[in-house]
């Protein structure tokens, strides 16, 4: 099978081995791992035995979507009280009820084989055209732990203003067409739940006013 004993489209094999050696929780035993798809990221179905509070063991089957870990960053100007966000088309949101699929977000991307800070520097520069200075690690979070394995690393960094609002960025080779938005942070926070409905962006905006650069 592709991705197991034959290379998949990215040259990977042995993808069914992930999770088989887990031993940190004595109440969970991995029985089998089945690879369902390897088109780009990996979907697996894992059979496991789980012991409940009464000591009884049950057999469960859980599907996981492994897209790798990622990083995101809030770019801010503390003196001017502005943040630099992006707007781009997201098909999963579009197909699940968003009117046009255009989401306002913090810059973000997958780590690939880089460290979180190296990856977010790369992604922020590609998505906004800004070269980052000192970067602060804020926290890490699992964004959808019921089915997606991704752990997201959250960062923040100051940026220097310079007529960025409305410019466009992104890698054309990857089909990216990204609009750069410079917003007053209070206006951005006020848009949470209306024009800003991306989870990572909401988390970083709230952090910025509670304990970050805009905390009063």
PDB file of C-alpha atoms in Angstrom:
ATOM      1  CA  UNK A   1       0.000   0.000   0.000  1.00  0.00           C
ATOM      2  CA  UNK A   2       1.168   3.537  -0.774  1.00  0.00           C
ATOM      3  CA  UNK A   3       2.730   5.119   2.269  1.00  0.00           C
ATOM      4  CA  UNK A   4       3.114   1.788   4.049  1.00  0.00           C
ATOM      5  CA  UNK A   5       5.387  -0.555   2.089  1.00  0.00           C
ATOM      6  CA  UNK A   6       5.418   1.541  -1.099  1.00  0.00           C
ATOM      7  CA  UNK A   7       6.415   5.228  -1.303  1.00  0.00           C
ATOM      8  CA  UNK A   8       3.512   7.647  -1.529  1.00  0.00           C
ATOM      9  CA  UNK A   9       3.531  10.836  -3.597  1.00  0.00           C
ATOM     10  CA  UNK A  10       5.945  12.444  -1.129  1.00  0.00           C
ATOM     11  CA  UNK A  11       8.236   9.416  -0.930  1.00  0.00           C
ATOM     12  CA  UNK A  12       7.053   8.301   2.508  1.00  0.00           C
ATOM     13  CA  UNK A  13       6.778   4.722   3.785  1.00  0.00           C
ATOM     14  CA  UNK A  14       6.007   3.224   7.190  1.00  0.00           C
ATOM     15  CA  UNK A  15       3.163   5.652   7.866  1.00  0.00           C
ATOM     16  CA  UNK A  16       1.285   2.882   9.689  1.00  0.00           C
ATOM     17  CA  UNK A  17       3.941   2.857  12.429  1.00  0.00           C
ATOM     18  CA  UNK A  18       2.890   6.183  13.928  1.00  0.00           C
ATOM     19  CA  UNK A  19       1.312   5.674  17.367  1.00  0.00           C
ATOM     20  CA  UNK A  20       2.122   1.987  17.724  1.00  0.00           C
ATOM     21  CA  UNK A  21       4.842   2.644  20.329  1.00  0.00           C
ATOM     22  CA  UNK A  22       2.836   5.002  22.561  1.00  0.00           C
ATOM     23  CA  UNK A  23       3.228   4.068  26.226  1.00  0.00           C
ATOM     24  CA  UNK A  24       2.637   7.242  28.239  1.00  0.00           C
ATOM     25  CA  UNK A  25      -0.905   6.320  29.293  1.00  0.00           C
ATOM     26  CA  UNK A  26      -1.220   2.856  30.913  1.00  0.00           C
ATOM     27  CA  UNK A  27      -4.994   2.932  30.350  1.00  0.00           C
ATOM     28  CA  UNK A  28      -4.581   3.043  26.565  1.00  0.00           C
ATOM     29  CA  UNK A  29      -3.259   0.168  24.428  1.00  0.00           C
ATOM     30  CA  UNK A  30      -2.727   0.542  20.677  1.00  0.00           C
ATOM     31  CA  UNK A  31      -3.970  -2.524  18.803  1.00  0.00           C
ATOM     32  CA  UNK A  32      -3.647  -1.583  15.129  1.00  0.00           C
ATOM     33  CA  UNK A  33      -3.011   1.386  12.828  1.00  0.00           C
ATOM     34  CA  UNK A  34      -4.516   1.509   9.339  1.00  0.00           C
ATOM     35  CA  UNK A  35      -3.520   4.146   6.787  1.00  0.00           C
ATOM     36  CA  UNK A  36      -6.616   5.413   4.968  1.00  0.00           C
ATOM     37  CA  UNK A  37      -5.163   8.116   2.709  1.00  0.00           C
ATOM     38  CA  UNK A  38      -1.831   9.755   1.905  1.00  0.00           C
ATOM     39  CA  UNK A  39      -2.762  12.192  -0.870  1.00  0.00           C
ATOM     40  CA  UNK A  40      -0.769  14.984   0.818  1.00  0.00           C
ATOM     41  CA  UNK A  41      -1.423  14.716   4.541  1.00  0.00           C
ATOM     42  CA  UNK A  42      -2.214  11.412   6.239  1.00  0.00           C
ATOM     43  CA  UNK A  43      -5.493  10.002   7.533  1.00  0.00           C
ATOM     44  CA  UNK A  44      -5.236   6.991   9.840  1.00  0.00           C
ATOM     45  CA  UNK A  45      -7.735   4.728  11.602  1.00  0.00           C
ATOM     46  CA  UNK A  46      -6.330   3.473  14.906  1.00  0.00           C
ATOM     47  CA  UNK A  47      -7.874   0.640  16.895  1.00  0.00           C
ATOM     48  CA  UNK A  48      -7.177   0.991  20.606  1.00  0.00           C
ATOM     49  CA  UNK A  49      -8.241  -0.462  23.921  1.00  0.00           C
ATOM     50  CA  UNK A  50      -9.180   2.056  26.614  1.00  0.00           C
ATOM     51  CA  UNK A  51      -9.691   1.354  30.310  1.00  0.00           C
ATOM     52  CA  UNK A  52     -12.486   3.356  31.960  1.00  0.00           C
ATOM     53  CA  UNK A  53     -12.692   4.585  35.558  1.00  0.00           C
ATOM     54  CA  UNK A  54     -14.300   1.298  36.666  1.00  0.00           C
ATOM     55  CA  UNK A  55     -11.385  -0.687  35.273  1.00  0.00           C
ATOM     56  CA  UNK A  56     -13.269  -2.088  32.272  1.00  0.00           C
ATOM     57  CA  UNK A  57     -11.545  -2.235  28.894  1.00  0.00           C
ATOM     58  CA  UNK A  58     -13.356  -1.249  25.702  1.00  0.00           C
ATOM     59  CA  UNK A  59     -12.194  -1.344  22.092  1.00  0.00           C
ATOM     60  CA  UNK A  60     -12.452   1.895  20.140  1.00  0.00           C
ATOM     61  CA  UNK A  61     -11.599   3.028  16.613  1.00  0.00           C
ATOM     62  CA  UNK A  62     -10.442   6.589  16.069  1.00  0.00           C
ATOM     63  CA  UNK A  63      -9.659   8.368  12.799  1.00  0.00           C
ATOM     64  CA  UNK A  64      -6.949  11.037  12.890  1.00  0.00           C
ATOM     65  CA  UNK A  65      -5.919  13.579  10.300  1.00  0.00           C
ATOM     66  CA  UNK A  66      -2.175  14.268  10.396  1.00  0.00           C
ATOM     67  CA  UNK A  67      -1.180  17.433   8.545  1.00  0.00           C
ATOM     68  CA  UNK A  68       1.926  18.078  10.643  1.00  0.00           C
ATOM     69  CA  UNK A  69       2.367  20.816  13.227  1.00  0.00           C
ATOM     70  CA  UNK A  70       2.112  24.520  12.466  1.00  0.00           C
ATOM     71  CA  UNK A  71       2.823  28.015  13.712  1.00  0.00           C
ATOM     72  CA  UNK A  72       1.035  31.354  13.680  1.00  0.00           C
ATOM     73  CA  UNK A  73       2.031  34.885  14.635  1.00  0.00           C
ATOM     74  CA  UNK A  74       0.423  38.183  15.599  1.00  0.00           C
ATOM     75  CA  UNK A  75       2.308  41.117  14.087  1.00  0.00           C
ATOM     76  CA  UNK A  76       1.695  44.295  16.071  1.00  0.00           C
ATOM     77  CA  UNK A  77       2.687  47.936  16.429  1.00  0.00           C
ATOM     78  CA  UNK A  78       2.283  48.730  20.127  1.00  0.00           C
ATOM     79  CA  UNK A  79       2.726  52.492  19.717  1.00  0.00           C
ATOM     80  CA  UNK A  80       0.150  52.849  16.957  1.00  0.00           C
ATOM     81  CA  UNK A  81      -2.054  50.094  18.459  1.00  0.00           C
ATOM     82  CA  UNK A  82      -2.348  48.242  15.167  1.00  0.00           C
ATOM     83  CA  UNK A  83      -2.095  44.618  14.074  1.00  0.00           C
ATOM     84  CA  UNK A  84      -1.183  43.150  10.708  1.00  0.00           C
ATOM     85  CA  UNK A  85      -3.557  40.420   9.506  1.00  0.00           C
ATOM     86  CA  UNK A  86      -4.278  38.681   6.213  1.00  0.00           C
ATOM     87  CA  UNK A  87      -7.372  37.866   4.185  1.00  0.00           C
ATOM     88  CA  UNK A  88      -7.469  34.853   1.870  1.00  0.00           C
ATOM     89  CA  UNK A  89      -9.841  32.256   0.465  1.00  0.00           C
ATOM     90  CA  UNK A  90     -10.348  29.094   2.557  1.00  0.00           C
ATOM     91  CA  UNK A  91     -12.338  26.401   0.766  1.00  0.00           C
ATOM     92  CA  UNK A  92     -13.101  24.280   3.898  1.00  0.00           C
ATOM     93  CA  UNK A  93     -14.812  27.320   5.455  1.00  0.00           C
ATOM     94  CA  UNK A  94     -16.582  28.126   2.176  1.00  0.00           C
ATOM     95  CA  UNK A  95     -17.995  24.613   1.796  1.00  0.00           C
ATOM     96  CA  UNK A  96     -19.144  24.669   5.436  1.00  0.00           C
ATOM     97  CA  UNK A  97     -21.341  27.733   5.261  1.00  0.00           C
ATOM     98  CA  UNK A  98     -19.051  30.771   5.114  1.00  0.00           C
ATOM     99  CA  UNK A  99     -20.580  33.212   2.589  1.00  0.00           C
ATOM    100  CA  UNK A 100     -17.488  33.699   0.416  1.00  0.00           C
ATOM    101  CA  UNK A 101     -14.710  31.725   2.125  1.00  0.00           C
ATOM    102  CA  UNK A 102     -12.571  34.846   2.648  1.00  0.00           C
ATOM    103  CA  UNK A 103     -11.157  34.646   6.184  1.00  0.00           C
ATOM    104  CA  UNK A 104      -9.256  37.286   8.144  1.00  0.00           C
ATOM    105  CA  UNK A 105      -6.331  35.598   9.899  1.00  0.00           C
ATOM    106  CA  UNK A 106      -2.946  35.933  11.518  1.00  0.00           C
ATOM    107  CA  UNK A 107      -0.084  34.741   9.306  1.00  0.00           C
ATOM    108  CA  UNK A 108       0.413  30.986   9.700  1.00  0.00           C
ATOM    109  CA  UNK A 109       1.755  27.857   8.081  1.00  0.00           C
ATOM    110  CA  UNK A 110       3.058  24.338   8.571  1.00  0.00           C
ATOM    111  CA  UNK A 111       6.469  23.709  10.096  1.00  0.00           C
ATOM    112  CA  UNK A 112       7.522  21.154   7.493  1.00  0.00           C
ATOM    113  CA  UNK A 113      11.043  20.253   8.681  1.00  0.00           C
ATOM    114  CA  UNK A 114      11.831  23.600  10.318  1.00  0.00           C
ATOM    115  CA  UNK A 115      11.724  24.733  13.941  1.00  0.00           C
ATOM    116  CA  UNK A 116       8.548  26.646  14.895  1.00  0.00           C
ATOM    117  CA  UNK A 117      10.315  30.039  14.940  1.00  0.00           C
ATOM    118  CA  UNK A 118      12.092  29.436  11.635  1.00  0.00           C
ATOM    119  CA  UNK A 119       8.829  28.322  10.051  1.00  0.00           C
ATOM    120  CA  UNK A 120       6.810  31.299  11.249  1.00  0.00           C
ATOM    121  CA  UNK A 121       9.460  33.747  10.096  1.00  0.00           C
ATOM    122  CA  UNK A 122       9.249  32.173   6.646  1.00  0.00           C
ATOM    123  CA  UNK A 123       5.445  32.136   6.556  1.00  0.00           C
ATOM    124  CA  UNK A 124       5.044  35.688   7.875  1.00  0.00           C
ATOM    125  CA  UNK A 125       7.446  37.046   5.282  1.00  0.00           C
ATOM    126  CA  UNK A 126       5.688  35.144   2.482  1.00  0.00           C
ATOM    127  CA  UNK A 127       2.189  36.191   3.587  1.00  0.00           C
ATOM    128  CA  UNK A 128       2.792  39.828   4.569  1.00  0.00           C
ATOM    129  CA  UNK A 129       6.107  40.911   3.047  1.00  0.00           C
ATOM    130  CA  UNK A 130       7.373  41.855   6.533  1.00  0.00           C
ATOM    131  CA  UNK A 131      10.808  40.737   7.722  1.00  0.00           C
ATOM    132  CA  UNK A 132      10.552  39.901  11.438  1.00  0.00           C
ATOM    133  CA  UNK A 133      12.809  41.108  14.204  1.00  0.00           C
ATOM    134  CA  UNK A 134      12.634  39.600  17.684  1.00  0.00           C
ATOM    135  CA  UNK A 135       9.918  36.936  17.974  1.00  0.00           C
ATOM    136  CA  UNK A 136       8.137  36.044  21.229  1.00  0.00           C
ATOM    137  CA  UNK A 137       6.736  32.557  21.844  1.00  0.00           C
ATOM    138  CA  UNK A 138       3.295  32.945  23.446  1.00  0.00           C
ATOM    139  CA  UNK A 139       1.855  29.434  23.894  1.00  0.00           C
ATOM    140  CA  UNK A 140       1.055  26.172  22.087  1.00  0.00           C
ATOM    141  CA  UNK A 141      -2.401  24.676  21.562  1.00  0.00           C
ATOM    142  CA  UNK A 142      -4.167  21.701  19.985  1.00  0.00           C
ATOM    143  CA  UNK A 143      -6.776  23.270  17.732  1.00  0.00           C
ATOM    144  CA  UNK A 144      -9.109  20.330  17.050  1.00  0.00           C
ATOM    145  CA  UNK A 145      -7.958  17.457  19.307  1.00  0.00           C
ATOM    146  CA  UNK A 146     -10.942  15.234  18.574  1.00  0.00           C
ATOM    147  CA  UNK A 147      -9.625  14.329  15.137  1.00  0.00           C
ATOM    148  CA  UNK A 148      -6.694  16.518  14.016  1.00  0.00           C
ATOM    149  CA  UNK A 149      -3.227  15.819  15.420  1.00  0.00           C
ATOM    150  CA  UNK A 150      -1.826  19.302  14.736  1.00  0.00           C
ATOM    151  CA  UNK A 151      -0.183  21.249  17.565  1.00  0.00           C
ATOM    152  CA  UNK A 152      -0.031  24.961  16.752  1.00  0.00           C
ATOM    153  CA  UNK A 153       2.786  27.173  18.060  1.00  0.00           C
ATOM    154  CA  UNK A 154       1.670  30.761  18.747  1.00  0.00           C
ATOM    155  CA  UNK A 155       4.053  33.712  18.413  1.00  0.00           C
ATOM    156  CA  UNK A 156       3.993  37.511  18.420  1.00  0.00           C
ATOM    157  CA  UNK A 157       6.393  40.106  17.033  1.00  0.00           C
ATOM    158  CA  UNK A 158       6.457  43.859  16.386  1.00  0.00           C
ATOM    159  CA  UNK A 159       6.464  45.174  12.841  1.00  0.00           C
ATOM    160  CA  UNK A 160       7.377  48.510  11.298  1.00  0.00           C
ATOM    161  CA  UNK A 161       4.575  50.363   9.544  1.00  0.00           C
ATOM    162  CA  UNK A 162       5.027  51.307   5.929  1.00  0.00           C
ATOM    163  CA  UNK A 163       1.922  51.422   3.751  1.00  0.00           C
ATOM    164  CA  UNK A 164       1.217  47.708   4.015  1.00  0.00           C
ATOM    165  CA  UNK A 165      -2.577  47.838   4.199  1.00  0.00           C
ATOM    166  CA  UNK A 166      -4.188  46.558   1.008  1.00  0.00           C
ATOM    167  CA  UNK A 167      -1.005  45.132  -0.478  1.00  0.00           C
ATOM    168  CA  UNK A 168      -1.009  41.577  -1.769  1.00  0.00           C
ATOM    169  CA  UNK A 169       1.381  38.753  -0.952  1.00  0.00           C
ATOM    170  CA  UNK A 170       1.685  34.965  -0.972  1.00  0.00           C
ATOM    171  CA  UNK A 171       3.379  32.359  -3.139  1.00  0.00           C
ATOM    172  CA  UNK A 172       1.884  32.285  -6.615  1.00  0.00           C
ATOM    173  CA  UNK A 173       3.268  28.763  -7.144  1.00  0.00           C
ATOM    174  CA  UNK A 174       1.092  27.566  -4.240  1.00  0.00           C
ATOM    175  CA  UNK A 175      -2.005  29.397  -5.467  1.00  0.00           C
ATOM    176  CA  UNK A 176      -1.828  32.003  -2.708  1.00  0.00           C
ATOM    177  CA  UNK A 177      -3.445  35.403  -3.257  1.00  0.00           C
ATOM    178  CA  UNK A 178      -3.304  37.104   0.133  1.00  0.00           C
ATOM    179  CA  UNK A 179      -4.482  40.604   1.016  1.00  0.00           C
ATOM    180  CA  UNK A 180      -2.601  42.308   3.853  1.00  0.00           C
ATOM    181  CA  UNK A 181      -4.758  44.174   6.387  1.00  0.00           C
ATOM    182  CA  UNK A 182      -3.581  46.712   8.954  1.00  0.00           C
ATOM    183  CA  UNK A 183      -6.254  47.153  11.636  1.00  0.00           C
ATOM    184  CA  UNK A 184      -6.605  49.074  14.857  1.00  0.00           C
ATOM    185  CA  UNK A 185      -6.428  46.406  17.550  1.00  0.00           C
ATOM    186  CA  UNK A 186      -9.611  47.615  19.262  1.00  0.00           C
ATOM    187  CA  UNK A 187     -11.453  47.439  15.943  1.00  0.00           C
ATOM    188  CA  UNK A 188     -10.065  43.945  15.352  1.00  0.00           C
ATOM    189  CA  UNK A 189     -11.185  42.728  18.777  1.00  0.00           C
ATOM    190  CA  UNK A 190     -14.618  44.235  18.176  1.00  0.00           C
ATOM    191  CA  UNK A 191     -14.873  42.174  14.969  1.00  0.00           C
ATOM    192  CA  UNK A 192     -14.426  38.856  16.817  1.00  0.00           C
ATOM    193  CA  UNK A 193     -17.475  36.755  16.044  1.00  0.00           C
ATOM    194  CA  UNK A 194     -18.421  38.780  12.959  1.00  0.00           C
ATOM    195  CA  UNK A 195     -15.708  39.357  10.345  1.00  0.00           C
ATOM    196  CA  UNK A 196     -13.033  37.629  12.446  1.00  0.00           C
ATOM    197  CA  UNK A 197     -14.038  34.016  13.081  1.00  0.00           C
ATOM    198  CA  UNK A 198     -10.716  32.193  12.744  1.00  0.00           C
ATOM    199  CA  UNK A 199      -9.798  30.496  16.038  1.00  0.00           C
ATOM    200  CA  UNK A 200      -6.047  31.144  16.081  1.00  0.00           C
ATOM    201  CA  UNK A 201      -6.608  34.806  15.257  1.00  0.00           C
ATOM    202  CA  UNK A 202      -9.190  35.207  18.009  1.00  0.00           C
ATOM    203  CA  UNK A 203      -6.836  33.577  20.527  1.00  0.00           C
ATOM    204  CA  UNK A 204      -3.918  35.860  19.665  1.00  0.00           C
ATOM    205  CA  UNK A 205      -6.038  39.015  19.613  1.00  0.00           C
ATOM    206  CA  UNK A 206      -7.474  38.200  23.027  1.00  0.00           C
ATOM    207  CA  UNK A 207      -4.001  37.433  24.375  1.00  0.00           C
ATOM    208  CA  UNK A 208      -2.719  40.760  23.022  1.00  0.00           C
ATOM    209  CA  UNK A 209      -5.238  42.815  25.011  1.00  0.00           C
ATOM    210  CA  UNK A 210      -5.305  40.639  28.138  1.00  0.00           C
ATOM    211  CA  UNK A 211      -1.592  40.123  28.759  1.00  0.00           C
ATOM    212  CA  UNK A 212       0.242  41.040  25.553  1.00  0.00           C
ATOM    213  CA  UNK A 213       1.419  44.318  24.018  1.00  0.00           C
ATOM    214  CA  UNK A 214      -1.980  46.045  24.292  1.00  0.00           C
ATOM    215  CA  UNK A 215      -2.796  45.056  27.906  1.00  0.00           C
ATOM    216  CA  UNK A 216      -3.823  48.080  29.927  1.00  0.00           C
TER     217      UNK A 216
END
